[in-house]
Tab-separated table of C-alpha atoms in Angstrom:
chain	number	residue	atom	x	y	z
A	1	LEU	CA	3.558	12.989	-27.052
A	2	THR	CA	6.204	10.485	-26.021
A	3	LEU	CA	5.437	7.036	-24.625
A	4	GLY	CA	7.142	4.709	-22.199
A	5	VAL	CA	6.150	1.421	-20.571
A	6	GLU	CA	7.017	-0.380	-17.354
A	7	GLU	CA	6.447	-4.138	-17.380
A	8	GLU	CA	6.597	-6.475	-14.392
A	9	PHE	CA	7.480	-10.150	-14.860
A	10	HIS	CA	7.089	-13.172	-12.614
A	11	LEU	CA	10.069	-15.517	-12.462
A	12	VAL	CA	9.113	-19.195	-12.778
A	13	ASP	CA	11.056	-22.362	-11.999
A	14	LEU	CA	10.761	-24.280	-15.262
A	15	ASP	CA	10.826	-27.657	-13.460
A	16	THR	CA	8.192	-27.058	-10.799
A	17	ARG	CA	6.364	-24.193	-12.598
A	18	ARG	CA	6.239	-22.344	-9.278
A	19	ILE	CA	7.358	-18.750	-9.044
A	20	THR	CA	10.899	-18.506	-7.758
A	21	ALA	CA	12.873	-15.850	-5.866
A	22	ARG	CA	15.783	-15.405	-8.297
A	23	ALA	CA	15.510	-11.694	-9.073
A	24	ARG	CA	18.775	-10.790	-7.339
A	25	GLU	CA	20.803	-13.268	-9.420
A	26	LEU	CA	19.153	-12.174	-12.633
A	27	LEU	CA	19.698	-8.498	-11.946
A	28	GLU	CA	23.407	-9.162	-11.381
A	29	ASP	CA	23.605	-10.880	-14.781
A	30	LEU	CA	21.690	-8.054	-16.461
A	31	SER	CA	23.568	-5.158	-14.871
A	32	GLY	CA	26.251	-4.928	-17.549
A	33	GLY	CA	24.004	-4.904	-20.599
A	34	PRO	CA	21.760	-2.357	-22.277
A	35	GLY	CA	18.241	-1.829	-21.042
A	36	THR	CA	16.772	-0.914	-17.696
A	37	PHE	CA	15.857	-3.583	-15.170
A	38	ALA	CA	14.821	-3.140	-11.548
A	39	ALA	CA	13.918	-5.071	-8.423
A	40	GLU	CA	10.378	-5.070	-7.110
A	41	LEU	CA	8.801	-5.690	-3.710
A	42	GLN	CA	9.057	-9.459	-4.168
A	43	GLN	CA	12.202	-11.274	-5.269
A	44	THR	CA	9.981	-13.280	-7.593
A	45	VAL	CA	9.456	-10.236	-9.838
A	46	ILE	CA	11.635	-8.114	-12.138
A	47	GLU	CA	10.581	-4.839	-13.740
A	48	THR	CA	11.681	-3.492	-17.116
A	49	ASN	CA	11.503	0.130	-18.266
A	50	THR	CA	11.501	1.166	-21.915
A	51	ASP	CA	13.039	4.292	-23.350
A	52	ALA	CA	10.761	7.217	-24.152
A	53	THR	CA	9.647	7.213	-27.776
A	54	SER	CA	7.024	8.804	-29.989
A	55	SER	CA	6.605	5.721	-32.223
A	56	LEU	CA	4.603	2.590	-31.483
A	57	THR	CA	7.033	0.667	-33.699
A	58	SER	CA	9.998	1.855	-31.629
A	59	LEU	CA	8.104	1.105	-28.434
A	60	ARG	CA	7.407	-2.437	-29.575
A	61	ASN	CA	11.012	-2.987	-30.617
A	62	ASN	CA	12.203	-1.810	-27.197
A	63	LEU	CA	9.689	-4.039	-25.390
A	64	VAL	CA	10.865	-7.024	-27.429
A	65	GLN	CA	14.525	-6.177	-26.746
A	66	LEU	CA	13.972	-6.030	-22.990
A	67	ARG	CA	11.947	-9.227	-22.918
A	68	THR	CA	14.589	-10.979	-25.007
A	69	GLN	CA	17.406	-9.874	-22.704
A	70	LEU	CA	15.475	-11.022	-19.661
A	71	VAL	CA	14.535	-14.404	-21.133
A	72	HIS	CA	18.104	-15.059	-22.299
A	73	ALA	CA	19.496	-14.215	-18.861
A	74	ALA	CA	16.909	-16.387	-17.087
A	75	ARG	CA	17.195	-19.490	-19.258
A	76	PRO	CA	20.613	-20.745	-17.958
A	77	LEU	CA	19.208	-20.561	-14.417
A	78	GLY	CA	16.294	-22.807	-15.345
A	79	VAL	CA	13.970	-19.852	-14.918
A	80	GLY	CA	11.102	-18.798	-17.157
A	81	VAL	CA	9.752	-15.273	-17.530
A	82	ALA	CA	5.999	-14.848	-17.214
A	83	SER	CA	4.018	-11.688	-17.892
A	84	ALA	CA	0.565	-12.019	-16.309
A	85	GLY	CA	-1.346	-10.381	-13.494
A	86	THR	CA	-1.095	-13.484	-11.312
A	87	MET	CA	0.519	-16.904	-11.565
A	88	PRO	CA	-1.390	-20.003	-10.434
A	89	LEU	CA	1.464	-21.579	-8.479
A	90	SER	CA	3.023	-19.457	-5.749
A	91	VAL	CA	5.714	-19.741	-3.083
A	92	PRO	CA	6.095	-18.295	0.399
A	93	LEU	CA	7.042	-14.635	0.720
A	94	ALA	CA	10.505	-13.691	-0.542
A	95	LEU	CA	10.755	-9.979	0.151
A	96	THR	CA	13.426	-7.854	-1.510
A	97	GLU	CA	15.577	-6.761	1.420
A	98	THR	CA	15.572	-2.978	1.530
A	99	PRO	CA	14.630	-0.743	4.478
A	100	ARG	CA	11.647	0.610	2.534
A	101	PHE	CA	10.268	-2.822	1.674
A	102	ARG	CA	10.842	-4.107	5.235
A	103	ARG	CA	8.850	-1.159	6.560
A	104	MET	CA	6.071	-1.871	4.068
A	105	LEU	CA	5.847	-5.451	5.324
A	106	ALA	CA	5.663	-4.240	8.928
A	107	ASP	CA	3.003	-1.651	8.088
A	108	TYR	CA	0.782	-3.524	5.644
A	109	GLN	CA	1.215	-7.189	6.587
A	110	LEU	CA	-1.295	-9.226	4.501
A	111	LEU	CA	-1.215	-6.733	1.633
A	112	VAL	CA	2.527	-7.234	1.206
A	113	ARG	CA	2.468	-10.987	1.824
A	114	GLU	CA	-0.123	-11.459	-0.916
A	115	GLN	CA	1.439	-8.970	-3.332
A	116	LEU	CA	2.407	-11.718	-5.768
A	117	ILE	CA	1.008	-9.790	-8.720
A	118	CYS	CA	2.371	-8.036	-11.795
A	119	GLY	CA	1.093	-4.981	-13.619
A	120	MET	CA	1.960	-2.907	-16.642
A	121	GLN	CA	2.173	0.895	-16.573
A	122	VAL	CA	2.032	3.272	-19.534
A	123	HIS	CA	3.632	6.729	-19.341
A	124	VAL	CA	2.643	9.568	-21.659
A	125	GLY	CA	5.010	12.540	-21.625
A	126	ILE	CA	3.359	15.648	-20.139
A	127	PRO	CA	6.060	18.190	-19.217
A	128	ASP	CA	3.442	20.603	-17.800
A	129	ARG	CA	2.560	19.181	-14.381
A	130	GLU	CA	-0.484	21.421	-14.036
A	131	LEU	CA	-1.826	19.879	-17.224
A	132	ALA	CA	-1.061	16.366	-16.006
A	133	VAL	CA	-3.063	16.967	-12.819
A	134	HIS	CA	-6.035	18.310	-14.770
A	135	LEU	CA	-6.002	15.172	-16.918
A	136	ILE	CA	-6.280	12.705	-14.011
A	137	ASP	CA	-10.040	12.897	-13.743
A	138	ARG	CA	-10.657	13.566	-17.433
A	139	VAL	CA	-9.151	10.300	-18.657
A	140	SER	CA	-10.821	8.109	-16.022
A	141	GLY	CA	-13.936	7.301	-18.031
A	142	TRP	CA	-11.816	5.620	-20.709
A	143	LEU	CA	-9.993	3.231	-18.378
A	144	PRO	CA	-12.328	0.222	-17.957
A	145	SER	CA	-11.833	-0.878	-21.559
A	146	LEU	CA	-8.049	-0.750	-21.109
A	147	LEU	CA	-8.262	-2.930	-18.006
A	148	ALA	CA	-10.460	-5.404	-19.893
A	149	LEU	CA	-7.958	-5.594	-22.763
A	150	SER	CA	-5.154	-6.402	-20.318
A	151	ALA	CA	-7.008	-8.970	-18.182
A	152	SER	CA	-4.644	-11.885	-17.567
A	153	SER	CA	-5.191	-13.048	-13.981
A	154	PRO	CA	-8.084	-15.507	-13.681
A	155	PHE	CA	-6.356	-17.826	-11.203
A	156	SER	CA	-5.475	-17.397	-7.553
A	157	HIS	CA	-1.974	-18.051	-6.249
A	158	ALA	CA	-3.165	-21.543	-5.258
A	159	GLY	CA	-4.405	-22.281	-8.785
A	160	ALA	CA	-8.146	-21.863	-8.164
A	161	ASP	CA	-10.297	-20.088	-10.742
A	162	THR	CA	-11.358	-16.821	-9.107
A	163	GLY	CA	-14.233	-16.212	-11.524
A	164	TYR	CA	-12.594	-12.913	-12.503
A	165	ALA	CA	-10.623	-12.048	-15.614
A	166	SER	CA	-8.402	-9.710	-13.569
A	167	SER	CA	-8.096	-10.888	-9.995
A	168	ARG	CA	-4.902	-8.812	-9.781
A	169	SER	CA	-6.965	-5.631	-9.827
A	170	LEU	CA	-8.965	-6.873	-6.815
A	171	ILE	CA	-5.790	-7.579	-4.873
A	172	TRP	CA	-4.349	-4.210	-5.864
A	173	SER	CA	-7.500	-2.326	-4.842
A	174	ARG	CA	-6.863	-3.105	-1.171
A	175	TRP	CA	-4.033	-0.577	-0.945
A	176	PRO	CA	-5.202	2.605	0.799
A	177	THR	CA	-4.208	4.938	-2.053
A	178	SER	CA	-5.460	2.876	-4.999
A	179	GLY	CA	-8.441	3.727	-7.203
A	180	ASN	CA	-9.744	6.981	-8.619
A	181	ALA	CA	-7.917	10.053	-7.319
A	182	GLY	CA	-10.776	12.453	-8.116
A	183	SER	CA	-10.495	15.912	-9.651
A	184	PHE	CA	-8.184	18.764	-8.698
A	185	ALA	CA	-8.210	22.488	-9.401
A	186	ASN	CA	-4.427	22.578	-9.810
A	187	ALA	CA	-1.182	20.789	-9.026
A	188	ALA	CA	-0.910	22.496	-5.658
A	189	GLU	CA	-4.198	20.934	-4.568
A	190	TYR	CA	-3.042	17.504	-5.731
A	191	ASP	CA	0.300	17.898	-3.939
A	192	ALA	CA	-1.484	18.989	-0.769
A	193	LEU	CA	-3.544	15.788	-0.816
A	194	VAL	CA	-0.425	13.684	-1.287
A	195	GLN	CA	1.296	15.419	1.623
A	196	LYS	CA	-1.753	14.897	3.822
A	197	LEU	CA	-1.712	11.200	3.021
A	198	VAL	CA	1.979	10.999	3.956
A	199	ALA	CA	1.369	13.067	7.099
A	200	SER	CA	-1.461	10.745	8.092
A	201	GLY	CA	1.037	7.905	8.397
A	202	VAL	CA	-1.034	5.658	6.136
A	203	ILE	CA	1.729	5.833	3.529
A	204	SER	CA	5.397	6.480	4.192
A	205	ASP	CA	6.371	8.336	1.003
A	206	THR	CA	5.011	9.813	-2.217
A	207	GLY	CA	6.021	6.703	-4.166
A	208	MET	CA	3.133	4.903	-2.467
A	209	ILE	CA	0.507	6.950	-4.303
A	210	TYR	CA	-1.118	4.165	-6.283
A	211	PHE	CA	-3.973	5.992	-8.006
A	212	ASP	CA	-5.314	4.468	-11.236
A	213	VAL	CA	-3.843	7.472	-13.058
A	214	ARG	CA	-1.267	9.809	-11.554
A	215	PRO	CA	1.449	12.269	-12.474
A	216	SER	CA	4.542	10.123	-12.193
A	217	ALA	CA	6.544	10.574	-9.018
A	218	HIS	CA	9.897	10.573	-10.865
A	219	VAL	CA	9.427	11.567	-14.532
A	220	PRO	CA	7.287	14.266	-16.262
A	221	THR	CA	4.519	11.948	-17.420
A	222	LEU	CA	0.925	10.970	-16.831
A	223	GLU	CA	0.981	7.336	-15.749
A	224	LEU	CA	-1.697	4.689	-16.371
A	225	ARG	CA	-1.645	2.070	-13.617
A	226	VAL	CA	-4.792	-0.050	-13.980
A	227	CYS	CA	-3.575	-2.811	-16.311
A	228	ASP	CA	-2.532	-6.391	-15.680
A	229	ALA	CA	0.838	-7.444	-17.028
A	230	CYS	CA	0.204	-8.722	-20.564
A	231	PRO	CA	1.658	-11.966	-21.954
A	232	CYS	CA	1.533	-10.758	-25.586
A	233	VAL	CA	3.643	-7.736	-26.410
A	234	ASP	CA	1.094	-6.568	-28.989
A	235	THR	CA	-1.473	-6.087	-26.224
A	236	VAL	CA	0.943	-3.708	-24.499
A	237	VAL	CA	1.424	-1.765	-27.734
A	238	LEU	CA	-2.343	-1.597	-28.275
A	239	ILE	CA	-3.060	-0.251	-24.795
A	240	ALA	CA	-0.203	2.255	-25.016
A	241	GLY	CA	-1.471	3.601	-28.336
A	242	MET	CA	-5.043	3.862	-27.073
A	243	PHE	CA	-4.058	5.601	-23.852
A	244	ARG	CA	-1.943	8.161	-25.675
A	245	ALA	CA	-4.895	8.900	-27.970
A	246	VAL	CA	-7.112	9.380	-24.899
A	247	VAL	CA	-4.621	11.865	-23.458
A	248	VAL	CA	-4.422	13.772	-26.756
A	249	ARG	CA	-8.228	13.878	-26.925
A	250	GLU	CA	-8.620	15.152	-23.372
A	251	ILE	CA	-5.925	17.798	-23.762
A	252	ALA	CA	-7.797	19.176	-26.767
A	253	ARG	CA	-11.115	19.107	-24.913
A	254	LEU	CA	-9.583	20.843	-21.914
A	255	GLU	CA	-8.043	23.560	-24.077
A	256	ALA	CA	-11.406	24.026	-25.803
A	257	GLY	CA	-13.075	24.562	-22.441
A	258	GLU	CA	-15.180	21.405	-22.641
A	259	PRO	CA	-16.117	19.916	-19.270
A	260	ALA	CA	-14.936	16.495	-18.153
A	261	LEU	CA	-17.420	13.626	-18.197
A	262	SER	CA	-19.362	13.763	-14.936
A	263	LEU	CA	-18.533	10.408	-13.395
A	264	PRO	CA	-19.836	9.523	-9.914
A	265	PRO	CA	-17.171	7.553	-7.992
A	266	ALA	CA	-19.564	4.658	-7.418
A	267	LEU	CA	-20.272	4.327	-11.142
A	268	TYR	CA	-16.571	4.450	-12.010
A	269	ARG	CA	-15.884	1.763	-9.408
A	270	ALA	CA	-18.693	-0.364	-10.842
A	271	ALA	CA	-17.281	-0.031	-14.368
A	272	MET	CA	-13.807	-1.049	-13.229
A	273	TRP	CA	-15.236	-3.988	-11.277
A	274	ARG	CA	-17.145	-5.129	-14.342
A	275	ALA	CA	-13.980	-4.959	-16.468
A	276	ALA	CA	-12.118	-7.033	-13.871
A	277	ARG	CA	-14.951	-9.539	-13.690
A	278	SER	CA	-15.589	-10.032	-17.397
A	279	GLY	CA	-12.520	-8.980	-19.366
A	280	LEU	CA	-13.254	-9.192	-23.089
A	281	GLU	CA	-15.574	-12.180	-22.743
A	282	GLY	CA	-18.560	-10.459	-21.136
A	283	GLU	CA	-20.244	-7.090	-20.886
A	284	LEU	CA	-18.690	-3.768	-19.929
A	285	ILE	CA	-20.315	-0.528	-18.812
A	286	ASP	CA	-20.601	2.242	-21.362
A	287	LEU	CA	-20.142	5.190	-19.008
A	288	SER	CA	-21.463	7.727	-21.510
A	289	ALA	CA	-24.997	6.263	-21.206
A	290	PRO	CA	-24.570	4.414	-18.798
A	291	ARG	CA	-25.543	0.989	-20.042
A	292	SER	CA	-24.220	-2.539	-20.258
A	293	VAL	CA	-22.803	-3.543	-23.665
A	294	PRO	CA	-20.672	-6.403	-24.996
A	295	ALA	CA	-16.967	-5.731	-24.501
A	296	GLY	CA	-16.283	-5.856	-28.229
A	297	VAL	CA	-18.879	-3.178	-28.895
A	298	LEU	CA	-17.340	-0.824	-26.336
A	299	VAL	CA	-13.731	-1.407	-27.424
A	300	ARG	CA	-14.572	-0.888	-31.101
A	301	ALA	CA	-16.553	2.253	-30.261
A	302	MET	CA	-13.605	3.594	-28.274
A	303	VAL	CA	-11.142	2.958	-31.099
A	304	ALA	CA	-13.492	4.523	-33.643
A	305	GLU	CA	-14.102	7.580	-31.468
A	306	LEU	CA	-10.370	8.083	-31.036
A	307	ARG	CA	-9.631	7.764	-34.764
A	308	PRO	CA	-8.774	11.476	-35.264
A	309	GLU	CA	-6.218	11.355	-32.443
A	310	LEU	CA	-4.854	7.987	-33.556
A	311	GLU	CA	-4.396	9.287	-37.080
A	312	ALA	CA	-2.720	12.448	-35.791
A	313	CYS	CA	-0.229	10.255	-33.905
A	314	GLY	CA	0.269	7.963	-36.916
A	315	ASP	CA	-1.208	5.059	-34.931
A	316	TRP	CA	-4.572	4.361	-36.565
A	317	ASP	CA	-3.631	1.360	-38.707
A	318	THR	CA	-1.654	-0.290	-35.914
A	319	VAL	CA	-4.209	0.271	-33.172
A	320	HIS	CA	-7.192	-0.650	-35.327
A	321	SER	CA	-5.643	-3.929	-36.483
A	322	LEU	CA	-4.384	-4.863	-33.025
A	323	ALA	CA	-7.757	-4.099	-31.447
A	324	GLU	CA	-9.539	-6.337	-33.947
A	325	ALA	CA	-6.981	-9.074	-33.338
A	326	ALA	CA	-7.370	-8.794	-29.573
A	327	LEU	CA	-11.151	-9.078	-29.801
A	328	ALA	CA	-10.984	-12.041	-32.166
A	329	HIS	CA	-8.318	-13.759	-30.099
A	330	GLY	CA	-9.872	-13.137	-26.679
A	331	SER	CA	-8.308	-12.088	-23.415
A	332	ALA	CA	-5.244	-13.720	-21.900
A	333	ALA	CA	-7.509	-14.769	-19.023
A	334	ALA	CA	-9.737	-16.746	-21.414
A	335	ARG	CA	-6.726	-18.404	-23.067
A	336	GLN	CA	-5.434	-19.490	-19.661
A	337	ARG	CA	-8.777	-21.023	-18.732
A	338	GLU	CA	-8.854	-22.872	-22.039
A	339	ALA	CA	-5.342	-24.231	-21.459
A	340	LEU	CA	-6.513	-25.669	-18.129
A	341	ARG	CA	-9.689	-27.170	-19.622
A	342	ARG	CA	-7.798	-29.166	-22.239
A	343	ASN	CA	-5.958	-31.500	-19.863
A	344	ASP	CA	-6.884	-30.226	-16.391
A	345	ARG	CA	-3.224	-29.413	-15.660
A	346	ILE	CA	-2.487	-26.076	-14.038
A	347	THR	CA	1.120	-26.404	-15.203
A	348	ASP	CA	-0.193	-26.016	-18.776
A	349	VAL	CA	-1.365	-22.525	-17.809
A	350	VAL	CA	2.121	-21.621	-16.611
A	351	ASP	CA	3.662	-23.014	-19.800
A	352	LEU	CA	1.248	-20.988	-21.921
A	353	ILE	CA	2.077	-17.724	-20.145
A	354	VAL	CA	5.829	-18.353	-20.396
A	355	ALA	CA	5.515	-19.178	-24.101
A	356	GLU	CA	3.395	-16.121	-24.884
A	357	THR	CA	5.743	-13.868	-22.924
A	358	ALA	CA	8.683	-15.135	-24.954
A	359	GLY	CA	6.723	-14.630	-28.157
A	360	LYS	CA	6.764	-18.304	-29.136
A	361	ALA	CA	2.975	-18.523	-29.190
A	362	ALA	CA	0.262	-15.990	-29.868
A	363	GLY	CA	-2.273	-17.773	-27.713
A	364	ALA	CA	-1.059	-21.328	-28.257
A	365	GLY	CA	-3.737	-23.795	-27.379
A	366	SER	CA	-6.597	-21.493	-28.263
A	367	SER	CA	-9.347	-22.891	-30.444
A	368	VAL	CA	-9.579	-19.467	-32.069
A	369	ALA	CA	-7.099	-19.130	-34.909
A	370	PRO	CA	-5.163	-15.894	-34.329
A	371	PRO	CA	-5.670	-13.313	-37.052
A	372	ALA	CA	-2.673	-12.268	-39.135
A	373	ALA	CA	-2.460	-8.950	-37.300
A	374	ILE	CA	-1.408	-10.642	-34.079
A	375	LEU	CA	1.096	-13.037	-35.624
A	376	THR	CA	3.933	-10.637	-35.001
A	377	GLY	CA	5.510	-12.563	-32.139
A	378	TYR	CA	9.242	-12.894	-31.780
A	379	GLU	CA	11.445	-15.851	-30.972
A	380	VAL	CA	13.954	-15.630	-28.147
């Protein structure tokens, strides 16, 4: 199965360390080169889109290429590129001026004004849309660990510690079509729900279906949408490899007639909340029991359980080593908190995120020496 990734990046003024509304200028500079870049709701954010590939190595190379292009274009403007769920220093609203985004501001007010967040989406190629719809509910039980691995948003826009590893996911959850979509008998039933939501007036178009997992609205893929933007490119590669293995596993189970894990919505919500609260530094919910276990135990169990699928995709060595590195190195949220503790300067947090995004530091400032597996950063 092919893979693709969308990454969202905050733009940061390197003098003030505040996010800055320079997306339009950057996109003009990037328009003539290779790679795919796009505007987002806020002018403080730029999105990149990788090519579709079947190789984690190719995916990583493409992610690095896009980040490098973006960083090189931003540097002459005095702008840094920061991949994290939230940034601790924000600016007033700078909406991208399109009719669709203006309508969203009119309709959703606070939700749009506080949408100063960045996520990362993974696409797995599923040409059969019926199959993609059947997979929505089946993959849901695997998602909390992926959110925990991505957690990179401990600080509010004002720089206060929220107490959560992924405060972005709390902000995102306020949208009326976020969360678990549920199960569907077929694609027609899913499409009927989407049309009802549009007809209700709560959303204006199908692009505003923000379920945790969904069939993509524009390409034949199943799309994972729960993750924070990740400073380290290796975290993106790890999550992409794990999610593809989950999809392969659930396709096989579906074809074998095995039922999906029975997952009450309240329990799924609790597991996702726990992942947002604790990241990799606390306990997560093992939904197969259910029970509370250390995050490292659950992540290692997930990787081990998916070993047959990872090996079939040629991903076992990469995913296993990156998972161990991520657990040893800790979440991006923990590294950001540590950066603040050292000198009590919130600007140090911004500098850390910018450096990690550019590949100049694999968790610079951490007291935990990064294992060799994660020292694959790139210089731009």
